[in-house]
């Protein structure tokens, strides 16, 4: 089964120093590229209703495109209305998958347990079945899933309830940590165990376990170096440099467009992991849905914020490579 290749609408721009494109202009860029099968859209606050989403809805309709994946960032204990409205909106716009980032802490401040994540997933899944748009929880930094071992715990607990876990795999969020002891510790991984748990050449890599269990139903593609160099071009909200979860797929036009010298082989480990994903999906096809992978070169601090290389061109080049790898 061939994979469908999409793009996150946040990555439809040249770079963050350019004038912001309208939704209609963004969708026109996607359509004219002739490369993408669908659009993925992250819902910001206020966009969960038809009224708040109207400009995006009309833009995609005007170009004959589809939002096949939508989603947002939610916190347990305070986001119930937002995700419920968002999930219904996603189905109304034709999406079948609702991609969710879930913060690591509850609204009252405590760190979420695996059982709490399970309960939240089941609550979303119940509504998802009713509206025919199912949730998928993304493995992502700053979220509960950055504690990578917790992902397996949640999947095992769900299995005991007879529920299949649904994950969005963004390999960049795992592989940029290789060779970076500080980042590894944020995920509870000792540097001595990093190769075994993260490297695509390891049979014990966590993402391979998630694939074997059939949990990975969606994926994002954004190349990274291992270790990922911090983004010195933009700071996070806490004043620290961006976390380096994006490395250009293609060479910047000018050396000054990127904060370090670009090397084509810097992303080789990520390429290996993507090719393993493609092989796995070819022998273990997803049920009831075509496999989808969205290109996600983005302009934010942990990604390509502050840089001056062409983000949309990277999404285009990555999509063309993915087409050859997955089809």
Tab-separated table of C-alpha atoms in Angstrom:
chain	number	residue	atom	x	y	z
A	1	UNK	CA	0.000	0.000	0.000
A	2	UNK	CA	1.430	3.401	-0.997
A	3	UNK	CA	1.770	6.095	1.640
A	4	UNK	CA	0.060	9.439	1.342
A	5	UNK	CA	2.474	12.350	1.715
A	6	UNK	CA	1.247	15.536	3.389
A	7	UNK	CA	2.541	18.806	4.765
A	8	UNK	CA	1.860	20.692	7.969
A	9	UNK	CA	0.419	24.092	7.067
A	10	UNK	CA	2.724	25.768	9.617
A	11	UNK	CA	5.611	24.894	7.284
A	12	UNK	CA	4.200	26.658	4.227
A	13	UNK	CA	6.434	29.739	4.207
A	14	UNK	CA	9.967	30.706	3.235
A	15	UNK	CA	11.116	31.662	6.743
A	16	UNK	CA	9.807	33.537	9.757
A	17	UNK	CA	11.201	36.928	8.681
A	18	UNK	CA	8.851	37.007	5.692
A	19	UNK	CA	5.352	38.462	5.699
A	20	UNK	CA	2.831	35.926	6.968
A	21	UNK	CA	0.891	34.227	4.203
A	22	UNK	CA	-2.898	34.093	4.259
A	23	UNK	CA	-4.518	30.651	4.489
A	24	UNK	CA	-5.557	31.028	0.858
A	25	UNK	CA	-1.978	31.761	-0.225
A	26	UNK	CA	-0.647	28.828	1.796
A	27	UNK	CA	-3.125	26.418	0.239
A	28	UNK	CA	-2.326	27.798	-3.210
A	29	UNK	CA	1.388	27.070	-2.620
A	30	UNK	CA	0.555	23.506	-1.615
A	31	UNK	CA	-1.700	22.985	-4.630
A	32	UNK	CA	0.756	24.478	-7.120
A	33	UNK	CA	3.621	22.345	-5.814
A	34	UNK	CA	1.882	19.208	-7.081
A	35	UNK	CA	3.779	17.212	-4.449
A	36	UNK	CA	1.418	16.770	-1.506
A	37	UNK	CA	-1.652	14.560	-1.125
A	38	UNK	CA	-3.129	16.381	1.855
A	39	UNK	CA	-2.663	19.097	4.483
A	40	UNK	CA	-2.173	18.634	8.211
A	41	UNK	CA	-3.401	21.484	10.421
A	42	UNK	CA	-2.612	22.243	14.056
A	43	UNK	CA	-5.558	24.008	15.646
A	44	UNK	CA	-4.680	27.162	17.574
A	45	UNK	CA	-6.908	28.559	20.326
A	46	UNK	CA	-10.121	29.822	18.770
A	47	UNK	CA	-9.894	27.686	15.632
A	48	UNK	CA	-11.842	24.715	17.032
A	49	UNK	CA	-15.226	25.986	15.835
A	50	UNK	CA	-16.527	26.375	12.299
A	51	UNK	CA	-16.610	30.137	12.772
A	52	UNK	CA	-13.021	30.309	13.963
A	53	UNK	CA	-11.856	27.968	11.209
A	54	UNK	CA	-13.802	29.527	8.343
A	55	UNK	CA	-10.847	31.110	6.504
A	56	UNK	CA	-8.909	27.830	6.560
A	57	UNK	CA	-11.970	25.852	5.467
A	58	UNK	CA	-12.643	28.108	2.475
A	59	UNK	CA	-8.958	28.169	1.519
A	60	UNK	CA	-8.600	24.408	1.235
A	61	UNK	CA	-11.920	24.072	-0.594
A	62	UNK	CA	-10.895	26.713	-3.130
A	63	UNK	CA	-7.824	24.650	-4.058
A	64	UNK	CA	-9.544	21.263	-4.027
A	65	UNK	CA	-7.349	20.050	-1.147
A	66	UNK	CA	-8.162	18.131	2.034
A	67	UNK	CA	-7.303	18.365	5.708
A	68	UNK	CA	-6.765	14.638	6.228
A	69	UNK	CA	-5.056	15.189	9.601
A	70	UNK	CA	-5.852	17.817	12.218
A	71	UNK	CA	-5.069	18.150	15.896
A	72	UNK	CA	-3.710	20.332	18.665
A	73	UNK	CA	-1.872	20.661	21.970
A	74	UNK	CA	-3.887	19.899	25.100
A	75	UNK	CA	-3.540	19.781	28.869
A	76	UNK	CA	-5.425	17.254	30.965
A	77	UNK	CA	-7.802	19.035	33.318
A	78	UNK	CA	-8.343	22.206	31.309
A	79	UNK	CA	-8.692	21.415	27.586
A	80	UNK	CA	-11.800	19.217	27.440
A	81	UNK	CA	-13.972	21.697	25.539
A	82	UNK	CA	-11.191	22.516	23.070
A	83	UNK	CA	-10.296	18.965	22.087
A	84	UNK	CA	-13.934	17.892	21.877
A	85	UNK	CA	-14.794	20.798	19.591
A	86	UNK	CA	-11.584	20.260	17.641
A	87	UNK	CA	-12.233	16.582	17.070
A	88	UNK	CA	-15.746	17.247	15.782
A	89	UNK	CA	-14.430	20.040	13.550
A	90	UNK	CA	-11.719	17.751	12.180
A	91	UNK	CA	-14.290	15.172	11.151
A	92	UNK	CA	-16.445	17.885	9.583
A	93	UNK	CA	-13.454	18.955	7.475
A	94	UNK	CA	-12.861	15.403	6.290
A	95	UNK	CA	-10.026	14.375	8.616
A	96	UNK	CA	-9.911	10.812	9.892
A	97	UNK	CA	-7.010	11.283	12.290
A	98	UNK	CA	-6.724	13.770	15.168
A	99	UNK	CA	-3.087	14.229	16.173
A	100	UNK	CA	-2.606	15.238	19.804
A	101	UNK	CA	0.269	16.555	21.860
A	102	UNK	CA	-0.511	16.140	25.562
A	103	UNK	CA	1.417	18.205	28.096
A	104	UNK	CA	3.381	16.278	30.709
A	105	UNK	CA	1.629	18.009	33.627
A	106	UNK	CA	-2.002	18.136	34.692
A	107	UNK	CA	-3.722	21.509	35.034
A	108	UNK	CA	-3.239	21.266	38.809
A	109	UNK	CA	0.532	20.966	38.348
A	110	UNK	CA	1.245	17.300	39.003
A	111	UNK	CA	3.078	15.116	36.509
A	112	UNK	CA	0.737	12.820	34.600
A	113	UNK	CA	0.923	9.134	35.414
A	114	UNK	CA	0.657	6.442	32.760
A	115	UNK	CA	-2.818	5.595	34.081
A	116	UNK	CA	-3.976	9.185	33.639
A	117	UNK	CA	-2.710	9.205	30.044
A	118	UNK	CA	-4.589	5.948	29.443
A	119	UNK	CA	-7.823	7.404	30.833
A	120	UNK	CA	-7.459	10.533	28.715
A	121	UNK	CA	-6.738	8.530	25.564
A	122	UNK	CA	-9.796	6.311	26.142
A	123	UNK	CA	-11.989	9.370	26.647
A	124	UNK	CA	-10.811	10.845	23.333
A	125	UNK	CA	-11.111	7.515	21.586
A	126	UNK	CA	-14.736	7.131	22.666
A	127	UNK	CA	-15.707	10.394	21.002
A	128	UNK	CA	-13.456	9.614	18.043
A	129	UNK	CA	-15.352	6.417	17.315
A	130	UNK	CA	-18.647	8.291	17.459
A	131	UNK	CA	-17.575	10.879	14.889
A	132	UNK	CA	-15.253	8.620	12.828
A	133	UNK	CA	-12.092	10.620	13.487
A	134	UNK	CA	-9.693	8.777	15.792
A	135	UNK	CA	-7.036	10.344	18.045
A	136	UNK	CA	-3.334	9.646	17.802
A	137	UNK	CA	-0.915	10.723	20.554
A	138	UNK	CA	2.350	12.196	19.283
A	139	UNK	CA	5.757	11.320	20.720
A	140	UNK	CA	7.080	14.840	21.280
A	141	UNK	CA	9.400	16.871	23.484
A	142	UNK	CA	7.877	18.880	26.347
A	143	UNK	CA	4.977	16.417	26.449
A	144	UNK	CA	4.269	13.343	28.605
A	145	UNK	CA	5.731	11.186	25.817
A	146	UNK	CA	9.216	12.713	26.069
A	147	UNK	CA	9.642	10.110	28.827
A	148	UNK	CA	9.939	7.489	26.115
A	149	UNK	CA	9.589	4.488	28.432
A	150	UNK	CA	6.178	5.821	29.493
A	151	UNK	CA	4.957	5.336	25.928
A	152	UNK	CA	5.383	1.572	26.256
A	153	UNK	CA	3.737	1.589	29.688
A	154	UNK	CA	0.679	3.369	28.324
A	155	UNK	CA	0.450	0.977	25.394
A	156	UNK	CA	0.653	-2.034	27.694
A	157	UNK	CA	-2.008	-0.655	30.036
A	158	UNK	CA	-4.314	0.005	27.102
A	159	UNK	CA	-3.760	-3.531	25.819
A	160	UNK	CA	-4.992	-4.877	29.173
A	161	UNK	CA	-8.225	-2.980	28.533
A	162	UNK	CA	-8.453	-4.422	25.041
A	163	UNK	CA	-7.680	-1.049	23.460
A	164	UNK	CA	-5.105	-0.499	20.710
A	165	UNK	CA	-2.804	2.457	21.310
A	166	UNK	CA	-2.455	4.947	18.446
A	167	UNK	CA	0.828	6.851	18.091
A	168	UNK	CA	2.203	9.530	15.808
A	169	UNK	CA	5.914	8.867	15.331
A	170	UNK	CA	8.195	11.836	14.739
A	171	UNK	CA	11.630	10.237	14.608
A	172	UNK	CA	13.316	13.629	14.843
A	173	UNK	CA	12.152	13.953	18.451
A	174	UNK	CA	14.060	10.800	19.346
A	175	UNK	CA	17.145	10.952	17.148
A	176	UNK	CA	18.260	14.522	17.860
A	177	UNK	CA	19.016	13.336	21.403
A	178	UNK	CA	21.658	10.809	20.335
A	179	UNK	CA	25.049	11.984	21.550
A	180	UNK	CA	23.553	14.693	23.779
A	181	UNK	CA	23.658	13.630	27.472
A	182	UNK	CA	21.492	16.563	28.617
A	183	UNK	CA	18.729	15.728	26.154
A	184	UNK	CA	18.955	12.017	26.903
A	185	UNK	CA	18.446	12.610	30.618
A	186	UNK	CA	15.283	14.602	29.866
A	187	UNK	CA	13.915	11.343	28.494
A	188	UNK	CA	15.252	9.264	31.372
A	189	UNK	CA	17.877	7.558	29.201
A	190	UNK	CA	21.430	7.000	30.369
A	191	UNK	CA	23.972	7.906	27.666
A	192	UNK	CA	25.333	4.352	27.807
A	193	UNK	CA	21.904	3.024	26.785
A	194	UNK	CA	21.201	5.564	24.034
A	195	UNK	CA	22.386	3.449	21.095
A	196	UNK	CA	20.350	0.427	22.199
A	197	UNK	CA	17.155	2.425	22.792
A	198	UNK	CA	17.237	4.974	19.995
A	199	UNK	CA	19.566	4.127	17.110
A	200	UNK	CA	17.879	2.645	14.002
A	201	UNK	CA	20.611	-0.002	13.731
A	202	UNK	CA	19.610	-1.395	17.146
A	203	UNK	CA	17.056	-4.212	17.217
A	204	UNK	CA	15.989	-2.925	20.642
A	205	UNK	CA	15.205	0.615	19.504
A	206	UNK	CA	12.045	1.852	21.187
A	207	UNK	CA	10.414	3.019	17.979
A	208	UNK	CA	10.834	-0.468	16.528
A	209	UNK	CA	8.984	-1.885	19.525
A	210	UNK	CA	6.150	0.595	18.940
A	211	UNK	CA	6.011	-0.454	15.293
A	212	UNK	CA	5.987	-4.169	16.141
A	213	UNK	CA	3.055	-3.556	18.472
A	214	UNK	CA	1.131	-1.877	15.663
A	215	UNK	CA	0.779	1.382	17.565
A	216	UNK	CA	2.235	3.765	14.960
A	217	UNK	CA	-0.659	4.944	12.783
A	218	UNK	CA	0.778	8.256	11.581
A	219	UNK	CA	4.208	9.839	11.150
A	220	UNK	CA	5.934	13.176	10.732
A	221	UNK	CA	9.065	13.762	8.670
A	222	UNK	CA	11.639	16.402	9.604
A	223	UNK	CA	15.326	15.648	9.188
A	224	UNK	CA	17.676	16.019	12.154
A	225	UNK	CA	21.329	15.557	12.926
A	226	UNK	CA	22.378	13.200	15.717
A	227	UNK	CA	23.145	14.966	17.988
A	228	UNK	CA	21.032	17.900	16.871
A	229	UNK	CA	22.894	21.204	17.213
A	230	UNK	CA	20.994	23.741	19.300
A	231	UNK	CA	19.252	26.424	17.282
A	232	UNK	CA	21.415	29.438	18.043
A	233	UNK	CA	19.261	31.599	15.763
A	234	UNK	CA	16.249	31.677	18.113
A	235	UNK	CA	15.609	31.353	21.837
A	236	UNK	CA	12.858	29.405	23.575
A	237	UNK	CA	10.503	31.229	25.935
A	238	UNK	CA	12.858	30.412	28.839
A	239	UNK	CA	15.741	32.237	27.165
A	240	UNK	CA	17.639	29.101	26.169
A	241	UNK	CA	18.589	28.343	22.575
A	242	UNK	CA	16.175	26.220	20.563
A	243	UNK	CA	16.557	22.479	21.040
A	244	UNK	CA	17.764	21.618	17.544
A	245	UNK	CA	15.013	19.258	16.322
A	246	UNK	CA	15.475	20.315	12.687
A	247	UNK	CA	18.418	20.137	10.324
A	248	UNK	CA	17.957	21.234	6.695
A	249	UNK	CA	17.231	18.393	4.280
A	250	UNK	CA	18.810	20.341	1.430
A	251	UNK	CA	21.773	22.706	1.415
A	252	UNK	CA	20.904	26.334	2.264
A	253	UNK	CA	21.352	28.763	-0.617
A	254	UNK	CA	23.876	30.779	1.379
A	255	UNK	CA	26.136	29.744	4.240
A	256	UNK	CA	24.683	32.547	6.371
A	257	UNK	CA	21.168	31.091	6.055
A	258	UNK	CA	22.006	28.411	8.641
A	259	UNK	CA	23.831	28.888	11.932
A	260	UNK	CA	26.483	26.264	11.149
A	261	UNK	CA	28.166	24.609	8.187
A	262	UNK	CA	25.720	22.238	6.476
A	263	UNK	CA	26.791	18.638	5.808
A	264	UNK	CA	24.726	16.245	3.703
A	265	UNK	CA	25.683	13.217	5.821
A	266	UNK	CA	24.539	14.855	9.087
A	267	UNK	CA	21.023	13.433	8.622
A	268	UNK	CA	22.058	9.899	7.656
A	269	UNK	CA	20.858	8.282	10.912
A	270	UNK	CA	17.442	9.926	10.458
A	271	UNK	CA	17.314	8.681	6.855
A	272	UNK	CA	18.007	5.137	8.068
A	273	UNK	CA	15.154	5.370	10.565
A	274	UNK	CA	12.697	6.682	7.957
A	275	UNK	CA	13.623	3.864	5.593
A	276	UNK	CA	13.025	1.340	8.382
A	277	UNK	CA	9.584	2.881	8.958
A	278	UNK	CA	8.785	2.582	5.255
A	279	UNK	CA	9.858	-1.069	5.196
A	280	UNK	CA	7.824	-1.855	8.309
A	281	UNK	CA	4.683	-0.243	6.908
A	282	UNK	CA	5.140	-2.186	3.663
A	283	UNK	CA	5.065	-5.548	5.465
A	284	UNK	CA	2.680	-4.547	8.264
A	285	UNK	CA	0.117	-2.288	6.575
A	286	UNK	CA	-2.197	-0.237	8.727
A	287	UNK	CA	-5.797	-1.386	9.022
A	288	UNK	CA	-8.769	0.695	7.853
A	289	UNK	CA	-6.637	3.673	6.798
A	290	UNK	CA	-3.924	4.498	4.263
A	291	UNK	CA	-0.529	5.194	5.859
A	292	UNK	CA	0.162	8.924	6.057
A	293	UNK	CA	3.381	10.819	6.723
A	294	UNK	CA	3.402	14.617	6.957
A	295	UNK	CA	6.438	16.753	6.186
A	296	UNK	CA	7.036	19.048	9.145
A	297	UNK	CA	9.877	21.474	8.569
A	298	UNK	CA	8.766	24.332	10.813
A	299	UNK	CA	9.779	27.922	11.714
A	300	UNK	CA	9.707	27.695	15.540
A	301	UNK	CA	12.532	27.948	18.085
A	302	UNK	CA	13.155	24.200	18.482
A	303	UNK	CA	13.132	23.816	14.696
A	304	UNK	CA	14.118	26.370	12.032
A	305	UNK	CA	13.091	29.598	13.747
A	306	UNK	CA	15.417	32.528	13.106
A	307	UNK	CA	17.197	30.755	10.251
A	308	UNK	CA	16.964	32.050	6.709
A	309	UNK	CA	16.941	28.859	4.665
A	310	UNK	CA	13.766	28.118	2.707
A	311	UNK	CA	11.511	25.995	4.913
A	312	UNK	CA	8.901	25.203	2.257
A	313	UNK	CA	11.598	24.117	-0.186
A	314	UNK	CA	12.820	21.667	2.446
A	315	UNK	CA	9.288	20.315	2.824
A	316	UNK	CA	9.066	19.915	-0.956
A	317	UNK	CA	12.422	18.150	-1.264
A	318	UNK	CA	11.646	15.882	1.663
A	319	UNK	CA	8.254	14.975	0.164
A	320	UNK	CA	9.846	14.022	-3.142
A	321	UNK	CA	12.332	11.783	-1.327
A	322	UNK	CA	9.582	10.229	0.791
A	323	UNK	CA	7.581	9.481	-2.365
A	324	UNK	CA	10.435	7.351	-3.624
A	325	UNK	CA	11.027	5.678	-0.251
A	326	UNK	CA	7.412	4.836	0.624
A	327	UNK	CA	5.956	4.009	-2.795
